[in-house]
Coordinates of C-alpha atoms in Angstrom, one line a residue:
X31 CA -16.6 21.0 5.9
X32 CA -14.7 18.7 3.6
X33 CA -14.5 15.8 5.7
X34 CA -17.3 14.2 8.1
X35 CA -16.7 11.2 10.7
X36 CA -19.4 10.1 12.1
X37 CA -19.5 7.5 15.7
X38 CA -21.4 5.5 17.4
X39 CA -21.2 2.7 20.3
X40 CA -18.1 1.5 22.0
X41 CA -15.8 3.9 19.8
X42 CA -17.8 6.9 20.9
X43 CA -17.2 6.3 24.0
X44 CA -13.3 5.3 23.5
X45 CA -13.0 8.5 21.5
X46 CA -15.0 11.2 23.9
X47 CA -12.2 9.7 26.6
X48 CA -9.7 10.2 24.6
X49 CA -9.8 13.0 22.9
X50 CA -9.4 15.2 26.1
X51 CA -5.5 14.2 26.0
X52 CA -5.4 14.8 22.6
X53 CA -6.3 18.5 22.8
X54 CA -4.3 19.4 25.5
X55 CA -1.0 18.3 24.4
X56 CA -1.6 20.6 21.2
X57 CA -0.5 17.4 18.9
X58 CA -2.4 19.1 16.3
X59 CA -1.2 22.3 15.7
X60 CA 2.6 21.3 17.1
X61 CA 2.2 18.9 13.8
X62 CA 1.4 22.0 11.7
X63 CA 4.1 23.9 12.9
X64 CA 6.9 21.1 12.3
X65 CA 7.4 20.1 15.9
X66 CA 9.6 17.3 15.2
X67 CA 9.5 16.0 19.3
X68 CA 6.4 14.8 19.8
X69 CA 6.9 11.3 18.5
X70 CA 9.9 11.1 21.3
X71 CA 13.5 11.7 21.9
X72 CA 14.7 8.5 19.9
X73 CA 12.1 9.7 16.8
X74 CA 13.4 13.4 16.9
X75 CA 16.1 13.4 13.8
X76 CA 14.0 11.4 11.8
X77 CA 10.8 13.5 12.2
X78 CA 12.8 16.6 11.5
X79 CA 12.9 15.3 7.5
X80 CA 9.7 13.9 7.3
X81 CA 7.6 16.6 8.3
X82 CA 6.9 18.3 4.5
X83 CA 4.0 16.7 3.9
X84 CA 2.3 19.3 6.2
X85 CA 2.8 22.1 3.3
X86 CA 2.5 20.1 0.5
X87 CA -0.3 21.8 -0.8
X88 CA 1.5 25.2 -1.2
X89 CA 4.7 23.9 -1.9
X90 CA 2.9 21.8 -4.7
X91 CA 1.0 24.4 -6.4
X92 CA 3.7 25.3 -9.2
X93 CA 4.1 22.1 -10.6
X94 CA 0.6 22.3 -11.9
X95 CA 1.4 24.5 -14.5
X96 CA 4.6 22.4 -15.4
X97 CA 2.7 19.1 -15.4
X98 CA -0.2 20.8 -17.5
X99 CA 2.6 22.2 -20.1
X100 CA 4.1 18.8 -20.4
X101 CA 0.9 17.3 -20.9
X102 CA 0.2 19.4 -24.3
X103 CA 3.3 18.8 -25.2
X104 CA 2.9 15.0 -25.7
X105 CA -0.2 14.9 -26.4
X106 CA 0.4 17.1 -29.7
X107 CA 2.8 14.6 -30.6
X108 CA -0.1 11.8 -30.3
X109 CA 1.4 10.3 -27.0
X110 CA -1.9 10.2 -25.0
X111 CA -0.8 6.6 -23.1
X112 CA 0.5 7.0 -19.1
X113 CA 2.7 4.4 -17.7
X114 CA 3.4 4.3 -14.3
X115 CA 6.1 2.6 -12.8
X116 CA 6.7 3.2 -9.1
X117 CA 6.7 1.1 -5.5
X118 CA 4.6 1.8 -3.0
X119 CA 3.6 5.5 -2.1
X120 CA 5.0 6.5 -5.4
X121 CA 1.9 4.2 -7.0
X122 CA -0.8 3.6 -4.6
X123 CA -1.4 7.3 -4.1
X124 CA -1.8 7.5 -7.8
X125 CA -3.8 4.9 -8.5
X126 CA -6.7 6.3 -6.6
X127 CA -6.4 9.6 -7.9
X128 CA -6.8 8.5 -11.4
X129 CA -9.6 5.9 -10.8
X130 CA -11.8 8.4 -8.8
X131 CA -11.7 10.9 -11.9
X132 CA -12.1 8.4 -14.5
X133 CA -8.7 8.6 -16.1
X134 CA -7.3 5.8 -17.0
X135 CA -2.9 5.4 -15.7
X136 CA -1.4 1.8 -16.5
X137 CA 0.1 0.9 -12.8
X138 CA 3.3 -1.1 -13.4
X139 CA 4.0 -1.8 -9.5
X140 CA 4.8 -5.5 -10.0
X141 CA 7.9 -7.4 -11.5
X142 CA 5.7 -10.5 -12.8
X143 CA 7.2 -10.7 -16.3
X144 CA 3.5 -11.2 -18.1
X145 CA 2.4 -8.6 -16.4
X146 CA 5.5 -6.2 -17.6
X147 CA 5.0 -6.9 -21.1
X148 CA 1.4 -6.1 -20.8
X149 CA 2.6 -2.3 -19.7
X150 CA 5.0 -2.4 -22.9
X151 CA 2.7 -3.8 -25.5
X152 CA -0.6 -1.5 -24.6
X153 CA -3.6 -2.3 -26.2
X154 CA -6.1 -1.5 -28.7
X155 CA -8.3 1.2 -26.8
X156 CA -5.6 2.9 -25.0
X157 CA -2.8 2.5 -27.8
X158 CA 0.6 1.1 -27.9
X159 CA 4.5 2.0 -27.2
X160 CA 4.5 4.4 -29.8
X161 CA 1.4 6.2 -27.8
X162 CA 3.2 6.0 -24.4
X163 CA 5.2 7.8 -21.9
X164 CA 6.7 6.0 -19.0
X165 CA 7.0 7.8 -15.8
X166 CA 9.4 6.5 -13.1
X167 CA 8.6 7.2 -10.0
X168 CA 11.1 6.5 -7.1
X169 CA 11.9 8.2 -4.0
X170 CA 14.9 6.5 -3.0
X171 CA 15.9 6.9 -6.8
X172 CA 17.4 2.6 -6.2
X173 CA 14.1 0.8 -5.8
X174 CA 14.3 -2.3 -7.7
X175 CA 11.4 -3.1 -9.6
X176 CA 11.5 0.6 -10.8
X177 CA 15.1 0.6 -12.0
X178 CA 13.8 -2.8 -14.0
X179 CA 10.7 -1.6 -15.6
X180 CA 13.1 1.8 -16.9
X181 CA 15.4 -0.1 -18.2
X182 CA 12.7 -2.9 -20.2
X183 CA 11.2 0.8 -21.2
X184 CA 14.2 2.4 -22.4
X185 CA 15.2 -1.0 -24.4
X186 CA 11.7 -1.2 -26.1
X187 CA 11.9 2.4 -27.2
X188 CA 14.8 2.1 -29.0
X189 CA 14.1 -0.7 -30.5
X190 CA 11.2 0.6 -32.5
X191 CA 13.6 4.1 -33.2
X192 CA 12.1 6.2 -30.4
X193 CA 14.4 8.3 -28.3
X194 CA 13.7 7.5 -24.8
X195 CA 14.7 10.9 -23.8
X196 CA 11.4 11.9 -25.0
X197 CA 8.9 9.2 -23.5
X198 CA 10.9 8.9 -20.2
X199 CA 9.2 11.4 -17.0
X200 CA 11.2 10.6 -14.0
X201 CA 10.1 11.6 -10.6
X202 CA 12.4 11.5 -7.7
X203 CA 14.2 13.2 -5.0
X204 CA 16.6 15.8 -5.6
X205 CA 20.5 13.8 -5.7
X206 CA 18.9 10.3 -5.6
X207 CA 20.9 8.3 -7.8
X208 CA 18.1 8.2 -10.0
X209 CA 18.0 12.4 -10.4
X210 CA 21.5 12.1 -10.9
X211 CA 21.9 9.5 -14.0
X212 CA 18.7 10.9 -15.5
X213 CA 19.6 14.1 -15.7
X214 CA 23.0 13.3 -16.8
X215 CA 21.0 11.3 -19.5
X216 CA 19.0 14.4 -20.7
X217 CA 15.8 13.0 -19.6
X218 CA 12.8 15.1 -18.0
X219 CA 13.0 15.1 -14.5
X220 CA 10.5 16.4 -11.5
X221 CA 12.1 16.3 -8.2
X222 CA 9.7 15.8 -5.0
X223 CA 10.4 17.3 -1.4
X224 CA 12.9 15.5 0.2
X225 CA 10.7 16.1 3.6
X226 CA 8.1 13.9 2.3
X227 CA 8.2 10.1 2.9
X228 CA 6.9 8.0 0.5
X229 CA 3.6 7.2 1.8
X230 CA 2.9 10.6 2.6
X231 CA 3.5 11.5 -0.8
X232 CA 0.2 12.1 -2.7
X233 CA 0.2 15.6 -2.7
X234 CA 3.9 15.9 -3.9
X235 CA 5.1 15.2 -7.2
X236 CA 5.0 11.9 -7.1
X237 CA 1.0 11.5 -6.5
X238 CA 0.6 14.8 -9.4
X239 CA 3.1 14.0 -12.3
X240 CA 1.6 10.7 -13.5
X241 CA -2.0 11.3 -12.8
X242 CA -1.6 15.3 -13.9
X243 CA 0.5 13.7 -17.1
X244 CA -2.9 11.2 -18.1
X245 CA -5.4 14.4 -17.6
X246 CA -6.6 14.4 -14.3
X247 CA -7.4 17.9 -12.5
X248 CA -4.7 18.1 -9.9
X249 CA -5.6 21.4 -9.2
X250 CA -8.8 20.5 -7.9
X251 CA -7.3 18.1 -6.2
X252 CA -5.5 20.7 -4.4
X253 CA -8.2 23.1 -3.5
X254 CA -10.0 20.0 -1.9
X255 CA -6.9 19.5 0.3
X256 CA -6.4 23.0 0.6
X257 CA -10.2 23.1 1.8
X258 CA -9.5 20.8 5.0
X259 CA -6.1 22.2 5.9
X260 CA -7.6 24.7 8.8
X261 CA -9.7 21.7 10.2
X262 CA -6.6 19.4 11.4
X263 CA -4.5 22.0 12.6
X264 CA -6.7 23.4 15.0
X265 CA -6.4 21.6 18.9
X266 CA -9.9 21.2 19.1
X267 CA -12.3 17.7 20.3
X268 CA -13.8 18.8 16.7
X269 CA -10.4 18.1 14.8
X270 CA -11.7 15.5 12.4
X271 CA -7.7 14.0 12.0
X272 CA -7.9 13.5 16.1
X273 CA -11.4 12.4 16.4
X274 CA -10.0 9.4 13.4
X275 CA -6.9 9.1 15.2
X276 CA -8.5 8.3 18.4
X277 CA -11.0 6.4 16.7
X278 CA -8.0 4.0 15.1
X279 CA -5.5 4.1 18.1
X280 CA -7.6 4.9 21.3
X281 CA -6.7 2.4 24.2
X282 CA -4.4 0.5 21.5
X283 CA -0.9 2.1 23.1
X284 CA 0.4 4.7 25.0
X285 CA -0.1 8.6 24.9
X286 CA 2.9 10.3 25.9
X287 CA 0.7 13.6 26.7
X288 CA -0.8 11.3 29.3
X289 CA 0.5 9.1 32.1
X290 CA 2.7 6.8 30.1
X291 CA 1.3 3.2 30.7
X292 CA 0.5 0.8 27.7
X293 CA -3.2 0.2 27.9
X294 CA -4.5 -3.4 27.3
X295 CA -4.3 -3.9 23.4
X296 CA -8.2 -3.2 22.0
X297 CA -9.0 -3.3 18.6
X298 CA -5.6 -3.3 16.7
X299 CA -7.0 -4.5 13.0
X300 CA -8.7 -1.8 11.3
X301 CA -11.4 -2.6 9.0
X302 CA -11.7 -0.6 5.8
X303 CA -15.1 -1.2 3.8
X304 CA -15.5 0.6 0.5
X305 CA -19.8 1.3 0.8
X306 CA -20.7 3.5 -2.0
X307 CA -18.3 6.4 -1.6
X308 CA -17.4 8.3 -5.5
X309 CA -14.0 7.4 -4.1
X310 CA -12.5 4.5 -6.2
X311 CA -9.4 2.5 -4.2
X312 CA -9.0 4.7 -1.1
X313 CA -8.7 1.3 1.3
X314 CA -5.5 0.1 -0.7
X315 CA -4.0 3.8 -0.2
X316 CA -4.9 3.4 3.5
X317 CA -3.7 0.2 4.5
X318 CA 0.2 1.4 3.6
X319 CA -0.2 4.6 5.0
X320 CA -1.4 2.9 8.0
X321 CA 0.9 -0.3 8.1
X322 CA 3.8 1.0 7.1
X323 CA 4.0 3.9 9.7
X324 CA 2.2 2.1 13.0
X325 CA 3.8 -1.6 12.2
X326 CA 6.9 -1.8 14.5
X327 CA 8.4 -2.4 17.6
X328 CA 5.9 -5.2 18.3
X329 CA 2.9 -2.6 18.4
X330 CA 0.9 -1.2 15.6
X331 CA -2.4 -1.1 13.5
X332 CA -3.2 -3.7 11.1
X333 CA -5.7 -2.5 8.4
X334 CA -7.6 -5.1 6.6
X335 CA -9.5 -4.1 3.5
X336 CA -13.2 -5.7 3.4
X337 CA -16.0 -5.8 1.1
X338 CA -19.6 -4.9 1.8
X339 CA -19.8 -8.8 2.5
X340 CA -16.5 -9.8 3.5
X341 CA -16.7 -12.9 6.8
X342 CA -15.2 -10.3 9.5
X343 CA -18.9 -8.1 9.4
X344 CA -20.8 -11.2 10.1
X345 CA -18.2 -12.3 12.8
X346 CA -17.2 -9.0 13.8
X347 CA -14.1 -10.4 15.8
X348 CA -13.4 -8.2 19.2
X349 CA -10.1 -6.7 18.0
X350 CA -11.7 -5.4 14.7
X351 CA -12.6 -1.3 14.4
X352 CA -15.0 -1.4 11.1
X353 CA -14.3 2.4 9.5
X354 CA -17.1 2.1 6.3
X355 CA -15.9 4.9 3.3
X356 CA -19.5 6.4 2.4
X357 CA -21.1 9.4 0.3
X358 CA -22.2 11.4 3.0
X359 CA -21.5 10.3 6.3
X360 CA -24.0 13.1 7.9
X361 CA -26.7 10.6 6.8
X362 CA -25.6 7.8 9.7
X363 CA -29.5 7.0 9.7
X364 CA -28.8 5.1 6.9
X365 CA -26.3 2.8 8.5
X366 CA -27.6 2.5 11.7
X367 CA -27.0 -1.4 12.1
X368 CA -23.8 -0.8 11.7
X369 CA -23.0 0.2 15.2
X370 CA -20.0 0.8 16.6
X371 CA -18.5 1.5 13.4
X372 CA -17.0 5.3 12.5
X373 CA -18.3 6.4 9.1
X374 CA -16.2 8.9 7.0
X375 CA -16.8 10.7 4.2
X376 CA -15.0 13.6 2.0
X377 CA -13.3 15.0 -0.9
X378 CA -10.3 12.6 -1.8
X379 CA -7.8 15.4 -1.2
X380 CA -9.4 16.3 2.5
X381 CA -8.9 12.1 2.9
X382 CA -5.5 12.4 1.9
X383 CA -4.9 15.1 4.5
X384 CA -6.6 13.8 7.4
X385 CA -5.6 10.4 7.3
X386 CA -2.3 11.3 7.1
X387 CA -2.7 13.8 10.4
X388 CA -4.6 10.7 11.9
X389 CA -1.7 8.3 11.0
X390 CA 0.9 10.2 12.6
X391 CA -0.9 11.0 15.5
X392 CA -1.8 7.0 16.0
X393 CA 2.4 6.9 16.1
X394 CA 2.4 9.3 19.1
X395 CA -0.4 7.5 20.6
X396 CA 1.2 3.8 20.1
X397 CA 4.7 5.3 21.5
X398 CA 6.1 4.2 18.0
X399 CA 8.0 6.8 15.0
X400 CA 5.6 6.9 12.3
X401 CA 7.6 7.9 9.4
X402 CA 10.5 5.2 9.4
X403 CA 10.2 1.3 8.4
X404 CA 13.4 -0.1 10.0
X405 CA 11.7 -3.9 8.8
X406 CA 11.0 -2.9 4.9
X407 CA 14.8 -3.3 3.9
X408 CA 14.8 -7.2 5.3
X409 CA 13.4 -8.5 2.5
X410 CA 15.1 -6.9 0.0
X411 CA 18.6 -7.8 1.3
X412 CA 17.5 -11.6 1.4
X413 CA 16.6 -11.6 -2.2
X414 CA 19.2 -9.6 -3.4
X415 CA 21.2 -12.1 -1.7
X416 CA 19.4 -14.9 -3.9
X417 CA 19.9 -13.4 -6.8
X418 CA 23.4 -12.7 -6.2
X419 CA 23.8 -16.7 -5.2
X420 CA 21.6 -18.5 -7.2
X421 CA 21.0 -21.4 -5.0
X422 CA 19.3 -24.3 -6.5
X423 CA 15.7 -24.6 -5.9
X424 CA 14.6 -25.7 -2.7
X425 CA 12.3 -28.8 -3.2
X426 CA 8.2 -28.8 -2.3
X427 CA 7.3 -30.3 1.0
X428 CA 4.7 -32.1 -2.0
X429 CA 2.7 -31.8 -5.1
X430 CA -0.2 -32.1 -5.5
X431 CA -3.7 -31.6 -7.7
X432 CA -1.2 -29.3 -9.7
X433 CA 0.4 -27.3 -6.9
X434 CA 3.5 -27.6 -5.4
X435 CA 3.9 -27.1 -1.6
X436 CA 6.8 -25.5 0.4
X437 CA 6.1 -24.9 4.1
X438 CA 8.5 -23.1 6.6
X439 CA 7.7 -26.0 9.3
X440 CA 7.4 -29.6 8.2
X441 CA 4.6 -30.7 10.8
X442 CA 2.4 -28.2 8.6
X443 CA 2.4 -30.6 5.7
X444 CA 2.7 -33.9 7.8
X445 CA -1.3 -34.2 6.3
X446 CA -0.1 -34.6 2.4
X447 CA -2.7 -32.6 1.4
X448 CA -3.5 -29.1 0.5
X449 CA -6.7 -28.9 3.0
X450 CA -4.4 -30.6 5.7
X451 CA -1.7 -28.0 5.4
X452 CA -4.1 -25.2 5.5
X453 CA -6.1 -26.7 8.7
X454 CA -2.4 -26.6 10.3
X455 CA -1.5 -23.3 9.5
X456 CA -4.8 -21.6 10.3
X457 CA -4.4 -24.0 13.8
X458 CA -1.4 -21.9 14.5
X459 CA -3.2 -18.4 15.0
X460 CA -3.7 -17.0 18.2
X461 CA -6.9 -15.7 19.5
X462 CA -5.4 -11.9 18.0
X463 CA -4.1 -13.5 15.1
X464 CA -4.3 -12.5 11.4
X465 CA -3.9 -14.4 8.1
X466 CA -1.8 -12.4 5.6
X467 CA -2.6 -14.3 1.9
X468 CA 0.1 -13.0 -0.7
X469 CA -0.1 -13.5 -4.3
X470 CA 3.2 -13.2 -6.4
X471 CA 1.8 -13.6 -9.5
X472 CA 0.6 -11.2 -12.6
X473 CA -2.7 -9.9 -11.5
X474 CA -3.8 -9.0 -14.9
X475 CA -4.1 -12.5 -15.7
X476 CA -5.4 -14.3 -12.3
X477 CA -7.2 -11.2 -11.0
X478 CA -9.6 -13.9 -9.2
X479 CA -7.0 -14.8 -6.7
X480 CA -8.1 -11.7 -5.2
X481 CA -11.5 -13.8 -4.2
X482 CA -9.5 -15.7 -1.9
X483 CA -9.0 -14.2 0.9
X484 CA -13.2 -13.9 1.5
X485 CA -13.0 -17.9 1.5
X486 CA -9.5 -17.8 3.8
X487 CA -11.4 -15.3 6.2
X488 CA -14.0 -17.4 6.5
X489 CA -12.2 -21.0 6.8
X490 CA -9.5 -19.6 9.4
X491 CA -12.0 -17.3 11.5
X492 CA -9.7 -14.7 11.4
X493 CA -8.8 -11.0 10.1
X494 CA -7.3 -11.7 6.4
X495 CA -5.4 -9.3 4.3
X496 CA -4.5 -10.3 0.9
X497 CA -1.5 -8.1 -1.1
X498 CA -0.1 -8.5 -4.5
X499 CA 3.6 -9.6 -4.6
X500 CA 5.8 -7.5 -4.6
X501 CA 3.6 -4.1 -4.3
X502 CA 3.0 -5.2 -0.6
X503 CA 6.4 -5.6 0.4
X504 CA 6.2 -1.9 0.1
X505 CA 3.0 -1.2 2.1
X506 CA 2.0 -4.3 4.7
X507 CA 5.5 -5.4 4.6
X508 CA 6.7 -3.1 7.5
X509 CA 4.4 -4.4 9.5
X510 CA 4.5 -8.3 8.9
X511 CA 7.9 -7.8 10.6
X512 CA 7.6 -5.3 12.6
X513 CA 4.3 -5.3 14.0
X514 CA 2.8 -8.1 16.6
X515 CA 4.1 -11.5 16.2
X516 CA 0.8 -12.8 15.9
X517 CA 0.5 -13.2 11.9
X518 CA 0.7 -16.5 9.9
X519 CA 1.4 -15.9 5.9
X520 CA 0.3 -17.7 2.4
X521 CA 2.1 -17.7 -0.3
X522 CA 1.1 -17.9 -3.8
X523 CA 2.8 -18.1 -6.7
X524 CA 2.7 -19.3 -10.5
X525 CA 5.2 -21.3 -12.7
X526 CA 4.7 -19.5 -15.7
X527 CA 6.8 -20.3 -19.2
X528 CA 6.7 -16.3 -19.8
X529 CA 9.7 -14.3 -19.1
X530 CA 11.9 -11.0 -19.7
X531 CA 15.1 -10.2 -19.8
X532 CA 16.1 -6.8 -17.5
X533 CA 18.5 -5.3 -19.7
X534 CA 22.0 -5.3 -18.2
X535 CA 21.2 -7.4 -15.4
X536 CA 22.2 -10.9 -14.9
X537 CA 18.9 -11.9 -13.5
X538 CA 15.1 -11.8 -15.8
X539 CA 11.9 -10.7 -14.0
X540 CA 11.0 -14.4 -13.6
X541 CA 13.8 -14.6 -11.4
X542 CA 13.4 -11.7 -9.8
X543 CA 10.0 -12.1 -8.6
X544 CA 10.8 -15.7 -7.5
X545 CA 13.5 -14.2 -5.7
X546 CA 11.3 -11.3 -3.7
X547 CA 9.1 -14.3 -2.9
X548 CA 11.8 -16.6 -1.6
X549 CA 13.5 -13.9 0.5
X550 CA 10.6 -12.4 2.2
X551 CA 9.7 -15.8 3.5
X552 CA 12.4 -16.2 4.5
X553 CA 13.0 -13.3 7.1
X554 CA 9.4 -14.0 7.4
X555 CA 9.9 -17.7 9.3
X556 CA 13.7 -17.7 10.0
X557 CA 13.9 -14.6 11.0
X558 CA 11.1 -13.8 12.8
X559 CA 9.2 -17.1 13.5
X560 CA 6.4 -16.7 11.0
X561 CA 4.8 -19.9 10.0
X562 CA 4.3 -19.7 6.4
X563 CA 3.0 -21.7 3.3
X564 CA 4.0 -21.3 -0.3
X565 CA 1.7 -22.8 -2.5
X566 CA 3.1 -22.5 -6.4
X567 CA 0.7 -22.8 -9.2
X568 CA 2.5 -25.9 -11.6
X569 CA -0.8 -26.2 -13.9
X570 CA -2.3 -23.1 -15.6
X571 CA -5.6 -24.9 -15.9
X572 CA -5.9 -25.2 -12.0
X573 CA -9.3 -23.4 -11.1
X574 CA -7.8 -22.0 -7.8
X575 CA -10.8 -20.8 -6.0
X576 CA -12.4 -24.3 -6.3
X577 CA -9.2 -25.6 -4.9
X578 CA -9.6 -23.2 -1.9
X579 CA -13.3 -24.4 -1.7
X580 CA -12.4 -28.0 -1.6
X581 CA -10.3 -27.3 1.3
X582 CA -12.9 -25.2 3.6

């Protein structure tokens, strides 16, 4: 078997209940067959074009040898460098597959100008723009931050003489605007099944182009998907994709194989801890595979990625299912403490499979349509709509010790101070509340902002997810909207002197990112009644996690 779960406790018991229900309304093998009704009469069109991702193993198999092909064909021209830019899906999925094996991809999924020209000036060990291929990666074909990172690409090329007809790779679906204007361009294009949504993409082109292209075995990857395709599409209490699904969603919504009441909402955050699996990433792949498909209509699943040490596994709040990534979950001796916790383990292309069985049966489950995000397009609108206006800055609630502070309510910074406004924000949770901590900023260069959200776990007593700006408005986002009203939201961002121009576009990445941040919290508090805090870095010498210290 290629994938083991492993229970024990409370979710034993939840799952041996549930999966009875499960089994009999043959969600398993009606997903295998394309049975585009179980998720409802209202879900029914929109499941009939999103069902591909059950064949995307076969249906994948012959771009192996065109990926491969491609590969020697740069590479004998000395272009050994992969550049990724893509949103969402179209990088997360990616990202794993090349850390597991060891290859090393350069993930642009961010419109921080520093971190931008980081992507287009390389570096010594890996080499430089005249080493690199860019692939763009877009389902829609229109995604913003992709369209911008192409056209700083295709700029750069030319400018030191390179054609970038020959260091372009687009991915996309076929007649997306992209396809269409890349093609017409004479660029190399690899177009993905249109019956795939974005999150259930790794298996397509879009998870096998850019990681194939930098030298990982995607064939392998394959057979190990291949290996676990039998095991969730049989109707069976064995069905390690059910057994997870019930796991995640038991008692959390309603089934509508059984008698169509909402049961009383259990453990709705999902806890993913990373505890020695060879798997490197997986959580991050999870959580918008997860959020993205349950997190509407006031219902869904919040996953909240942990450490080994993180506050919530000392405090284990009642509304938190831990699921701990291991080697071998067969040896559950060894984490025998850790009861009531489900332990998986696998090859990553049997995780890639049943977790995305598991998700969509968690949508039945909940009573929700797992493959739309009706809430993702908010945000964009609002800061297109700020780029297009231009307003002038709004001014910070205060500054202070070298931040500025913006707050959505003003009796959140009646205190003056940075501690005060954080006390009032984390006073605003419910007892089912979550802390969502978002940092617009370039990662490359502040990768310890990441640390905060252990010390705003622990000093709000909450579940905390933390997402880099603007990746997550493509993975949490959905659900920040969508999902329970029961979230408040920090903000972080930098003022930063470094900026870039996006060719042909009256707005820099400087602006843009600013923009994305402005929007989303907007529709965030005035348009859904999210408290939120925006806390911009004015002093690049601020040591942040001290700051954040200070305040506990």
């Amino acid at each position: 078997m290629s994938f083991d779960i492993h229970l024990s406790g409370h979710v034993k018991s939840l799952v041996e209940a549930t999966l009875p229900g499960l089994v009999d309304s043959l969600v398993a093998s009606g997903i295998t067959a394309g049975d585009a009704s179980l998720w409802g009469a209202a879900a029914e069109d929109e499941a009939s074009k999103r069902l591909g991702w059950v064949e995307a193993v076969s249906v994948s198999r012959p771009l192996v040898a065109e990926i491969e092909a491609l590969r020697a064909q740069l590479r004998a021209k000395g272009v050994t460098r992969v550049v990724l830019a893509g949103m969402g899906g179209s990088s997360l999925a990616p990202e794993v597959i090349a850390q597991t094996a060891g290859v090393p991809l350069v993930i642009l999924d961010s419109t921080a100008p520093g971190q931008v020209l980081a992507a287009l000036d390389g570096d010594a060990e890996a080499g430089d723009l005249t080493r690199t291929v860019l692939v763009v990666s877009s389902k829609s074909g229109s995604t913003v931050e992709t369209d911008s990172a192409k056209r700083a690409f295709e700029a750069a090329f030319r400018d030191l003489g390179i054609d970038p007809r020959e260091r372009i790779v687009v991915v996309t679906d076929p007649g997306s605007p992209l396809d269409q204007a890349a093609r017409a361009d004479g660029y190399t294009v690899f177009n993905a099944d249109p019956t795939v949504g974005g999150r259930y993409s790794a298996l397509t082109a879009f998870g096998l182009v850019p990681t194939g292209l930098a030298g990982v075995d995607i064939a392998e990857l394959l057979d190990e998907a291949e290996a676990s395709l039998l095991e969730v599409a049989i109707d069976s209490p064995d069905n390690p994709a059910l057994v997870l699904a019930a796991a995640i969603a038991g008692g959390n919504g309603t089934d509508p194989a059984q008698d169509g009441n909402r049961a009383q909402a259990r453990r709705d955050k999902l806890g993913l801890v990373t505890d020695g699996t060879h798997i490197v990433g997986l959580p991050d792949w999870i959580e918008q595979l997860v959020a993205e498909s349950t997190g509407k209509q006031g219902t869904g699943i919040l996953p909240v990625v942990l450490l080994p040490v993180s506050p919530e596994l000392e405090s284990r709040p009642a509304d938190l299912q831990v699921v701990r990534l291991v080697d071998e979950a067969k040896e559950f001796h060894l984490f025998e403490h850790h009861e009531g916790e489900v332990l998986v383990s696998g090859s990553l292309g049997a995780q890639f499979v049943v977790w995305e069985y598991a998700t969509a049966i968690a949508g039945r489950m909940l009573g929700i349509n797992p493959f739309d995000q009706p809430d993702v397009e908010s945000a964009k609108v609002a800061a297109r709509g700020l780029l297009d206006a231009r307003p002038a800055p709004t001014p910070p609630a205060f500054t202070v010790e070298g931040v500025e502070v913006r707050v959505s309510d003003p009796d959140l910074a009646a205190s003056g101070t940075v501690a005060g406004v954080l006390d009032a924000l984390w006073a605003r949770l419910p007892e089912d509340g979550y802390v969502a901590l978002q940092a617009y900023v370039n990662r490359l260069e502040l990768p310890q902002l990441a640390g905060l959200r252990e010390l705003v776990a622990a000093d709000s007593g909450r579940p905390t997810t933390f997402g880099w700006g603007p990746r997550f408005l493509h993975s949490t986002g959905q659900y920040h909207k969508g999902g329970p009203a029961n979230g408040v939201f920090l903000q972080i961002l930098e003022q930063t002197d470094v900026d870039l121009e996006i060719p042909e576009r009256p707005f820099t990445f400087g602006q843009l990112i600013q923009a994305q941040a402005a929007g989303d919290a907007s529709v965030l508090s005035e348009g859904h009644g999210r408290p939120v805090v925006t806390l911009t870095l004015t002093d690049p010498q601020i040591e942040v996690l001290s700051l954040f210290e200070a305040a506990q």
